[in-house]
Amino acid sequence: MSNALLRITGLSFSYPNGKPVLRSAGIGVDAHEILVLTGPSGCGKSTLLRLIAGLEVPTAGTILLDGAVLSSPGRMVPTEDRPVGYVFQGHALFPHLTVQRNIAFGLRHLDKSERNKVVEEHLELLGLEELGDRYPHQLSGGQQQRVAIARSLARKPKLLLMDEPFSDLDSATRSTVRSEVKHLLKRLGMTAVIVSHDAQDAAHIADRIVEMSNGSVLQQGASPVLH
Ligand code: ADP
């Protein structure tokens, strides 16, 4: 684990006026690894993703990605400068923007022709070529999720975070989408941290499953067991 791409040590956090959510939590994620975080509701899984993304400021501890500090005492890299993609629960697509414009949203730093090229590439990568002009409400749940993934990957992150990515899909769609996502992440060699409370989802998509409880992360290290 010494060459982990993501390394978190001694991470602590409380929401204002709340009790501690994370207490000196630590975890390492290897390059190209898909790690699934499980654990009871309220144990701090989403909060850990928010801290990695830079949406919350830790009270203690260090987050390193590819050897670079994202958070450490006295240093906090802004969210938009972190090479981290975040697929939120419920996808959080912009309802008033088409699929193309949703994907282009994080690419305002590129000139127009480069931006269009990256959007095209990612429409193709996620099999969304025919849907670029649609609005989110004109898409199925599985298609919306593909747009959310395309939007995150278009910014070329080193790490992808996904919060309960399969929870609002019906059971028929769910197993298809889950294996599509796994194949895509493997094809791209992405490193990913996925929060899921569902044992079947975790077992199917994970290289490794770890459990959180009591504000810390319990390393299990074992390969997932399929039921
Ligand atoms: P999980 O993802 O494991 O269900 P969360 O990270 O969402 O857990 O929440 C961890 C704890 O922090 C819970 O007790 C929750 O009520 C609390 N919490 C989450 N978000 C906030 C917030 N914005 N303000 C205050 N407390 C919060």
PDB file of C-alpha atoms and ligand atoms in Angstrom:
ATOM      1  CA  MET A   1       0.000   0.000   0.000  1.00  0.00           C
ATOM      2  CA  SER A   2       3.008   2.310   0.116  1.00  0.00           C
ATOM      3  CA  ASN A   3       2.397   3.284  -3.518  1.00  0.00           C
ATOM      4  CA  ALA A   4      -1.310   4.085  -3.010  1.00  0.00           C
ATOM      5  CA  LEU A   5      -2.655   6.702  -5.436  1.00  0.00           C
ATOM      6  CA  LEU A   6      -5.000   8.050  -2.756  1.00  0.00           C
ATOM      7  CA  ARG A   7      -3.695   8.081   0.789  1.00  0.00           C
ATOM      8  CA  ILE A   8      -5.724   9.418   3.705  1.00  0.00           C
ATOM      9  CA  THR A   9      -4.276   9.539   7.202  1.00  0.00           C
ATOM     10  CA  GLY A  10      -5.590  10.751  10.545  1.00  0.00           C
ATOM     11  CA  LEU A  11      -8.639  12.403   9.001  1.00  0.00           C
ATOM     12  CA  SER A  12     -11.084  13.972  11.445  1.00  0.00           C
ATOM     13  CA  PHE A  13     -14.197  16.018  10.785  1.00  0.00           C
ATOM     14  CA  SER A  14     -17.350  17.321  12.481  1.00  0.00           C
ATOM     15  CA  TYR A  15     -20.158  19.345  10.934  1.00  0.00           C
ATOM     16  CA  PRO A  16     -20.676  22.669  12.753  1.00  0.00           C
ATOM     17  CA  ASN A  17     -22.404  21.953  16.067  1.00  0.00           C
ATOM     18  CA  GLY A  18     -22.468  18.244  15.322  1.00  0.00           C
ATOM     19  CA  LYS A  19     -20.715  15.324  16.884  1.00  0.00           C
ATOM     20  CA  PRO A  20     -17.559  13.987  15.196  1.00  0.00           C
ATOM     21  CA  VAL A  21     -18.302  12.160  11.945  1.00  0.00           C
ATOM     22  CA  LEU A  22     -14.731  11.041  11.208  1.00  0.00           C
ATOM     23  CA  ARG A  23     -12.221  10.224  13.907  1.00  0.00           C
ATOM     24  CA  SER A  24      -8.689   9.847  12.676  1.00  0.00           C
ATOM     25  CA  ALA A  25      -9.812   7.842   9.646  1.00  0.00           C
ATOM     26  CA  GLY A  26      -7.268   6.347   7.287  1.00  0.00           C
ATOM     27  CA  ILE A  27      -7.407   4.539   3.974  1.00  0.00           C
ATOM     28  CA  GLY A  28      -5.228   3.866   0.935  1.00  0.00           C
ATOM     29  CA  VAL A  29      -6.467   3.207  -2.597  1.00  0.00           C
ATOM     30  CA  ASP A  30      -4.117   1.824  -5.222  1.00  0.00           C
ATOM     31  CA  ALA A  31      -3.924   3.133  -8.773  1.00  0.00           C
ATOM     32  CA  HIS A  32      -6.588   1.509 -11.016  1.00  0.00           C
ATOM     33  CA  GLU A  33      -8.370   0.060  -8.024  1.00  0.00           C
ATOM     34  CA  ILE A  34     -12.158   0.212  -7.573  1.00  0.00           C
ATOM     35  CA  LEU A  35     -12.777   0.491  -3.878  1.00  0.00           C
ATOM     36  CA  VAL A  36     -16.296   0.266  -2.460  1.00  0.00           C
ATOM     37  CA  LEU A  37     -17.052   1.860   0.905  1.00  0.00           C
ATOM     38  CA  THR A  38     -19.901   0.280   2.801  1.00  0.00           C
ATOM     39  CA  GLY A  39     -21.263   0.762   6.292  1.00  0.00           C
ATOM     40  CA  PRO A  40     -24.469   1.711   8.069  1.00  0.00           C
ATOM     41  CA  SER A  41     -26.404   4.811   7.114  1.00  0.00           C
ATOM     42  CA  GLY A  42     -24.998   7.898   8.824  1.00  0.00           C
ATOM     43  CA  CYS A  43     -21.533   6.429   9.465  1.00  0.00           C
ATOM     44  CA  GLY A  44     -19.857   9.105   7.338  1.00  0.00           C
ATOM     45  CA  LYS A  45     -19.369   7.573   3.866  1.00  0.00           C
ATOM     46  CA  SER A  46     -20.689  10.574   1.916  1.00  0.00           C
ATOM     47  CA  THR A  47     -18.831  12.922   4.224  1.00  0.00           C
ATOM     48  CA  LEU A  48     -15.574  11.137   3.422  1.00  0.00           C
ATOM     49  CA  LEU A  49     -16.241  11.639  -0.323  1.00  0.00           C
ATOM     50  CA  ARG A  50     -17.029  15.321   0.293  1.00  0.00           C
ATOM     51  CA  LEU A  51     -13.734  15.730   2.149  1.00  0.00           C
ATOM     52  CA  ILE A  52     -11.789  14.069  -0.694  1.00  0.00           C
ATOM     53  CA  ALA A  53     -13.541  16.347  -3.193  1.00  0.00           C
ATOM     54  CA  GLY A  54     -12.772  19.417  -1.089  1.00  0.00           C
ATOM     55  CA  LEU A  55     -16.397  20.267  -0.336  1.00  0.00           C
ATOM     56  CA  GLU A  56     -15.675  20.146   3.406  1.00  0.00           C
ATOM     57  CA  VAL A  57     -12.572  21.143   5.362  1.00  0.00           C
ATOM     58  CA  PRO A  58     -11.102  18.507   7.697  1.00  0.00           C
ATOM     59  CA  THR A  59     -10.290  19.423  11.296  1.00  0.00           C
ATOM     60  CA  ALA A  60      -7.206  17.186  11.195  1.00  0.00           C
ATOM     61  CA  GLY A  61      -5.397  14.815   8.879  1.00  0.00           C
ATOM     62  CA  THR A  62      -3.953  14.614   5.418  1.00  0.00           C
ATOM     63  CA  ILE A  63      -5.315  13.653   1.998  1.00  0.00           C
ATOM     64  CA  LEU A  64      -2.708  12.922  -0.676  1.00  0.00           C
ATOM     65  CA  LEU A  65      -3.464  12.117  -4.314  1.00  0.00           C
ATOM     66  CA  ASP A  66      -0.678  10.872  -6.542  1.00  0.00           C
ATOM     67  CA  GLY A  67       1.856  12.264  -4.073  1.00  0.00           C
ATOM     68  CA  ALA A  68       0.335  15.756  -4.027  1.00  0.00           C
ATOM     69  CA  VAL A  69      -1.402  17.287  -1.008  1.00  0.00           C
ATOM     70  CA  LEU A  70      -5.146  17.924  -1.420  1.00  0.00           C
ATOM     71  CA  SER A  71      -5.697  18.687   2.289  1.00  0.00           C
ATOM     72  CA  SER A  72      -3.268  18.931   5.162  1.00  0.00           C
ATOM     73  CA  PRO A  73      -3.069  21.139   8.235  1.00  0.00           C
ATOM     74  CA  GLY A  74      -2.880  24.651   6.860  1.00  0.00           C
ATOM     75  CA  ARG A  75      -3.284  23.653   3.215  1.00  0.00           C
ATOM     76  CA  MET A  76      -6.543  23.167   1.325  1.00  0.00           C
ATOM     77  CA  VAL A  77      -6.559  22.796  -2.469  1.00  0.00           C
ATOM     78  CA  PRO A  78      -9.836  24.293  -3.810  1.00  0.00           C
ATOM     79  CA  THR A  79     -12.392  21.802  -5.148  1.00  0.00           C
ATOM     80  CA  GLU A  80     -12.091  22.989  -8.741  1.00  0.00           C
ATOM     81  CA  ASP A  81      -8.313  22.503  -8.700  1.00  0.00           C
ATOM     82  CA  ARG A  82      -8.493  18.888  -7.495  1.00  0.00           C
ATOM     83  CA  PRO A  83      -8.141  16.240 -10.202  1.00  0.00           C
ATOM     84  CA  VAL A  84     -11.136  14.472  -8.721  1.00  0.00           C
ATOM     85  CA  GLY A  85     -14.451  13.660 -10.435  1.00  0.00           C
ATOM     86  CA  TYR A  86     -17.581  13.371  -8.337  1.00  0.00           C
ATOM     87  CA  VAL A  87     -20.769  11.618  -9.459  1.00  0.00           C
ATOM     88  CA  PHE A  88     -23.335  12.730  -6.903  1.00  0.00           C
ATOM     89  CA  GLN A  89     -26.198  10.653  -5.612  1.00  0.00           C
ATOM     90  CA  GLY A  90     -29.161  11.273  -7.924  1.00  0.00           C
ATOM     91  CA  HIS A  91     -26.665  12.444 -10.611  1.00  0.00           C
ATOM     92  CA  ALA A  92     -27.261  16.199 -10.029  1.00  0.00           C
ATOM     93  CA  LEU A  93     -27.445  17.028 -13.738  1.00  0.00           C
ATOM     94  CA  PHE A  94     -28.345  20.605 -14.642  1.00  0.00           C
ATOM     95  CA  PRO A  95     -32.004  20.282 -15.697  1.00  0.00           C
ATOM     96  CA  HIS A  96     -31.951  23.345 -17.976  1.00  0.00           C
ATOM     97  CA  LEU A  97     -28.891  22.192 -19.951  1.00  0.00           C
ATOM     98  CA  THR A  98     -28.773  19.600 -22.732  1.00  0.00           C
ATOM     99  CA  VAL A  99     -26.624  16.491 -22.368  1.00  0.00           C
ATOM    100  CA  GLN A 100     -23.856  18.135 -24.423  1.00  0.00           C
ATOM    101  CA  ARG A 101     -23.919  21.277 -22.332  1.00  0.00           C
ATOM    102  CA  ASN A 102     -23.962  19.294 -19.101  1.00  0.00           C
ATOM    103  CA  ILE A 103     -20.772  17.534 -20.215  1.00  0.00           C
ATOM    104  CA  ALA A 104     -19.221  20.816 -21.409  1.00  0.00           C
ATOM    105  CA  PHE A 105     -19.960  22.523 -18.094  1.00  0.00           C
ATOM    106  CA  GLY A 106     -16.649  21.743 -16.417  1.00  0.00           C
ATOM    107  CA  LEU A 107     -14.642  22.500 -19.561  1.00  0.00           C
ATOM    108  CA  ARG A 108     -14.958  26.272 -19.687  1.00  0.00           C
ATOM    109  CA  HIS A 109     -11.174  26.551 -19.404  1.00  0.00           C
ATOM    110  CA  LEU A 110     -10.818  24.989 -22.891  1.00  0.00           C
ATOM    111  CA  ASP A 111     -11.333  26.879 -26.141  1.00  0.00           C
ATOM    112  CA  LYS A 112     -14.499  26.094 -28.065  1.00  0.00           C
ATOM    113  CA  SER A 113     -13.085  23.627 -30.577  1.00  0.00           C
ATOM    114  CA  GLU A 114     -11.154  21.681 -27.934  1.00  0.00           C
ATOM    115  CA  ARG A 115     -14.224  21.688 -25.688  1.00  0.00           C
ATOM    116  CA  ASN A 116     -16.438  20.331 -28.482  1.00  0.00           C
ATOM    117  CA  LYS A 117     -13.873  17.630 -29.197  1.00  0.00           C
ATOM    118  CA  VAL A 118     -13.784  16.475 -25.571  1.00  0.00           C
ATOM    119  CA  VAL A 119     -17.598  16.510 -25.392  1.00  0.00           C
ATOM    120  CA  GLU A 120     -17.826  14.399 -28.581  1.00  0.00           C
ATOM    121  CA  GLU A 121     -15.249  11.938 -27.250  1.00  0.00           C
ATOM    122  CA  HIS A 122     -17.182  11.487 -24.028  1.00  0.00           C
ATOM    123  CA  LEU A 123     -20.583  11.189 -25.714  1.00  0.00           C
ATOM    124  CA  GLU A 124     -19.041   8.347 -27.712  1.00  0.00           C
ATOM    125  CA  LEU A 125     -17.278   6.779 -24.726  1.00  0.00           C
ATOM    126  CA  LEU A 126     -20.559   6.498 -22.832  1.00  0.00           C
ATOM    127  CA  GLY A 127     -22.690   5.560 -25.876  1.00  0.00           C
ATOM    128  CA  LEU A 128     -24.609   8.851 -25.746  1.00  0.00           C
ATOM    129  CA  GLU A 129     -24.032  10.026 -29.341  1.00  0.00           C
ATOM    130  CA  GLU A 130     -27.758  10.099 -30.143  1.00  0.00           C
ATOM    131  CA  LEU A 131     -28.734  11.916 -26.972  1.00  0.00           C
ATOM    132  CA  GLY A 132     -26.557  15.039 -27.007  1.00  0.00           C
ATOM    133  CA  ASP A 133     -29.471  17.431 -27.640  1.00  0.00           C
ATOM    134  CA  ARG A 134     -31.804  15.974 -25.035  1.00  0.00           C
ATOM    135  CA  TYR A 135     -32.519  17.435 -21.617  1.00  0.00           C
ATOM    136  CA  PRO A 136     -32.092  15.320 -18.460  1.00  0.00           C
ATOM    137  CA  HIS A 137     -35.860  14.814 -17.989  1.00  0.00           C
ATOM    138  CA  GLN A 138     -35.971  13.177 -21.437  1.00  0.00           C
ATOM    139  CA  LEU A 139     -33.543  10.435 -20.341  1.00  0.00           C
ATOM    140  CA  SER A 140     -33.906   7.166 -18.434  1.00  0.00           C
ATOM    141  CA  GLY A 141     -32.211   6.777 -15.051  1.00  0.00           C
ATOM    142  CA  GLY A 142     -29.407   4.710 -16.585  1.00  0.00           C
ATOM    143  CA  GLN A 143     -28.843   7.304 -19.334  1.00  0.00           C
ATOM    144  CA  GLN A 144     -28.769  10.119 -16.788  1.00  0.00           C
ATOM    145  CA  GLN A 145     -26.138   8.240 -14.876  1.00  0.00           C
ATOM    146  CA  ARG A 146     -24.032   7.838 -18.031  1.00  0.00           C
ATOM    147  CA  VAL A 147     -24.237  11.605 -18.598  1.00  0.00           C
ATOM    148  CA  ALA A 148     -23.140  12.247 -15.001  1.00  0.00           C
ATOM    149  CA  ILE A 149     -20.167   9.918 -15.504  1.00  0.00           C
ATOM    150  CA  ALA A 150     -19.302  11.527 -18.857  1.00  0.00           C
ATOM    151  CA  ARG A 151     -19.413  14.964 -17.222  1.00  0.00           C
ATOM    152  CA  SER A 152     -17.005  13.831 -14.495  1.00  0.00           C
ATOM    153  CA  LEU A 153     -14.608  11.968 -16.793  1.00  0.00           C
ATOM    154  CA  ALA A 154     -14.442  14.821 -19.322  1.00  0.00           C
ATOM    155  CA  ARG A 155     -12.321  16.768 -16.843  1.00  0.00           C
ATOM    156  CA  LYS A 156      -9.755  13.915 -16.915  1.00  0.00           C
ATOM    157  CA  PRO A 157      -9.683  13.225 -13.175  1.00  0.00           C
ATOM    158  CA  LYS A 158      -7.102  10.973 -11.555  1.00  0.00           C
ATOM    159  CA  LEU A 159      -9.756   9.731  -9.147  1.00  0.00           C
ATOM    160  CA  LEU A 160     -13.491   9.207  -9.575  1.00  0.00           C
ATOM    161  CA  LEU A 161     -15.868   9.368  -6.610  1.00  0.00           C
ATOM    162  CA  MET A 162     -19.387   7.957  -6.905  1.00  0.00           C
ATOM    163  CA  ASP A 163     -22.047   8.213  -4.211  1.00  0.00           C
ATOM    164  CA  GLU A 164     -24.670   5.429  -4.326  1.00  0.00           C
ATOM    165  CA  PRO A 165     -24.552   5.338  -8.131  1.00  0.00           C
ATOM    166  CA  PHE A 166     -27.076   2.520  -8.557  1.00  0.00           C
ATOM    167  CA  SER A 167     -29.558   3.265  -5.797  1.00  0.00           C
ATOM    168  CA  ASP A 168     -32.265   4.897  -7.903  1.00  0.00           C
ATOM    169  CA  LEU A 169     -32.194   2.387 -10.765  1.00  0.00           C
ATOM    170  CA  ASP A 170     -34.759  -0.395 -11.035  1.00  0.00           C
ATOM    171  CA  SER A 171     -33.436  -3.897 -10.516  1.00  0.00           C
ATOM    172  CA  ALA A 172     -33.422  -4.859 -14.223  1.00  0.00           C
ATOM    173  CA  THR A 173     -31.420  -1.776 -15.247  1.00  0.00           C
ATOM    174  CA  ARG A 174     -29.253  -1.948 -12.187  1.00  0.00           C
ATOM    175  CA  SER A 175     -27.236  -5.053 -12.969  1.00  0.00           C
ATOM    176  CA  THR A 176     -26.647  -3.962 -16.590  1.00  0.00           C
ATOM    177  CA  VAL A 177     -25.547  -0.460 -15.603  1.00  0.00           C
ATOM    178  CA  ARG A 178     -23.350  -1.806 -12.832  1.00  0.00           C
ATOM    179  CA  SER A 179     -21.408  -4.078 -15.182  1.00  0.00           C
ATOM    180  CA  GLU A 180     -21.188  -1.349 -17.855  1.00  0.00           C
ATOM    181  CA  VAL A 181     -19.707   1.024 -15.299  1.00  0.00           C
ATOM    182  CA  LYS A 182     -17.236  -1.591 -14.100  1.00  0.00           C
ATOM    183  CA  HIS A 183     -16.084  -2.352 -17.659  1.00  0.00           C
ATOM    184  CA  LEU A 184     -15.714   1.324 -18.459  1.00  0.00           C
ATOM    185  CA  LEU A 185     -13.672   2.072 -15.328  1.00  0.00           C
ATOM    186  CA  LYS A 186     -11.441  -0.925 -16.020  1.00  0.00           C
ATOM    187  CA  ARG A 187     -11.024  -0.012 -19.697  1.00  0.00           C
ATOM    188  CA  LEU A 188      -9.950   3.492 -18.701  1.00  0.00           C
ATOM    189  CA  GLY A 189      -7.792   2.227 -15.820  1.00  0.00           C
ATOM    190  CA  MET A 190      -9.601   4.630 -13.482  1.00  0.00           C
ATOM    191  CA  THR A 191      -9.104   4.678  -9.752  1.00  0.00           C
ATOM    192  CA  ALA A 192     -12.483   4.956  -8.056  1.00  0.00           C
ATOM    193  CA  VAL A 193     -14.036   5.190  -4.614  1.00  0.00           C
ATOM    194  CA  ILE A 194     -17.697   4.195  -4.696  1.00  0.00           C
ATOM    195  CA  VAL A 195     -20.092   4.488  -1.768  1.00  0.00           C
ATOM    196  CA  SER A 196     -22.737   1.789  -1.678  1.00  0.00           C
ATOM    197  CA  HIS A 197     -24.850   0.337   1.091  1.00  0.00           C
ATOM    198  CA  ASP A 198     -25.961  -2.507  -1.199  1.00  0.00           C
ATOM    199  CA  ALA A 199     -23.993  -5.735  -0.766  1.00  0.00           C
ATOM    200  CA  GLN A 200     -24.804  -7.031  -4.263  1.00  0.00           C
ATOM    201  CA  ASP A 201     -23.718  -3.793  -5.952  1.00  0.00           C
ATOM    202  CA  ALA A 202     -20.555  -3.722  -3.864  1.00  0.00           C
ATOM    203  CA  ALA A 203     -19.700  -7.329  -4.612  1.00  0.00           C
ATOM    204  CA  HIS A 204     -20.181  -6.883  -8.362  1.00  0.00           C
ATOM    205  CA  ILE A 205     -18.249  -3.693  -8.910  1.00  0.00           C
ATOM    206  CA  ALA A 206     -15.504  -3.710  -6.270  1.00  0.00           C
ATOM    207  CA  ASP A 207     -11.915  -4.869  -6.440  1.00  0.00           C
ATOM    208  CA  ARG A 208     -11.958  -4.357  -2.680  1.00  0.00           C
ATOM    209  CA  ILE A 209     -14.672  -3.607  -0.163  1.00  0.00           C
ATOM    210  CA  VAL A 210     -13.997  -1.745   3.055  1.00  0.00           C
ATOM    211  CA  GLU A 211     -16.384  -1.022   5.830  1.00  0.00           C
ATOM    212  CA  MET A 212     -16.740   2.214   7.756  1.00  0.00           C
ATOM    213  CA  SER A 213     -18.003   2.321  11.272  1.00  0.00           C
ATOM    214  CA  ASN A 214     -17.731   4.679  14.154  1.00  0.00           C
ATOM    215  CA  GLY A 215     -16.042   7.363  12.110  1.00  0.00           C
ATOM    216  CA  SER A 216     -13.074   5.304  11.036  1.00  0.00           C
ATOM    217  CA  VAL A 217     -12.439   3.030   8.084  1.00  0.00           C
ATOM    218  CA  LEU A 218     -11.902  -0.632   8.748  1.00  0.00           C
ATOM    219  CA  GLN A 219      -9.602  -2.080   6.130  1.00  0.00           C
ATOM    220  CA  GLN A 220     -10.755  -5.491   5.037  1.00  0.00           C
ATOM    221  CA  GLY A 221      -8.574  -5.995   2.034  1.00  0.00           C
ATOM    222  CA  ALA A 222     -10.364  -9.146   0.954  1.00  0.00           C
ATOM    223  CA  SER A 223     -11.737  -9.663  -2.537  1.00  0.00           C
ATOM    224  CA  PRO A 224     -15.482  -9.309  -2.742  1.00  0.00           C
ATOM    225  CA  VAL A 225     -17.596 -12.425  -2.378  1.00  0.00           C
ATOM    226  CA  LEU A 226     -20.406 -12.793  -4.894  1.00  0.00           C
ATOM    227  CA  HIS A 227     -23.714 -14.148  -3.621  1.00  0.00           C
TER     228      HIS A 227
HETATM  229  P1  ADP B   1     -23.503   8.101   5.189  1.00  0.00           P
HETATM  230  O1  ADP B   1     -23.098   8.584   3.833  1.00  0.00           O
HETATM  231  O2  ADP B   1     -22.634   7.010   5.713  1.00  0.00           O
HETATM  232  O3  ADP B   1     -24.966   7.731   5.274  1.00  0.00           O
HETATM  233  P2  ADP B   1     -23.126  10.880   5.948  1.00  0.00           P
HETATM  234  O4  ADP B   1     -21.709  11.159   5.646  1.00  0.00           O
HETATM  235  O5  ADP B   1     -24.172  11.372   5.001  1.00  0.00           O
HETATM  236  O6  ADP B   1     -23.299   9.314   6.230  1.00  0.00           O
HETATM  237  O7  ADP B   1     -23.477  11.492   7.389  1.00  0.00           O
HETATM  238  C1  ADP B   1     -22.671  11.280   8.535  1.00  0.00           C
HETATM  239  C2  ADP B   1     -23.256  12.044   9.725  1.00  0.00           C
HETATM  240  O8  ADP B   1     -23.178  13.450   9.498  1.00  0.00           O
HETATM  241  C3  ADP B   1     -24.728  11.746   9.975  1.00  0.00           C
HETATM  242  O9  ADP B   1     -24.930  11.718  11.380  1.00  0.00           O
HETATM  243  C4  ADP B   1     -25.432  12.916   9.353  1.00  0.00           C
HETATM  244  O10 ADP B   1     -26.649  13.164  10.000  1.00  0.00           O
HETATM  245  C5  ADP B   1     -24.468  14.048   9.563  1.00  0.00           C
HETATM  246  N1  ADP B   1     -24.530  15.053   8.493  1.00  0.00           N
HETATM  247  C6  ADP B   1     -24.457  14.833   7.167  1.00  0.00           C
HETATM  248  N2  ADP B   1     -24.505  15.984   6.465  1.00  0.00           N
HETATM  249  C7  ADP B   1     -24.621  16.980   7.397  1.00  0.00           C
HETATM  250  C8  ADP B   1     -24.713  18.405   7.326  1.00  0.00           C
HETATM  251  N3  ADP B   1     -24.678  19.058   6.161  1.00  0.00           N
HETATM  252  N4  ADP B   1     -24.801  19.085   8.493  1.00  0.00           N
HETATM  253  C9  ADP B   1     -24.820  18.461   9.698  1.00  0.00           C
HETATM  254  N5  ADP B   1     -24.717  17.113   9.828  1.00  0.00           N
HETATM  255  C10 ADP B   1     -24.632  16.384   8.697  1.00  0.00           C
END
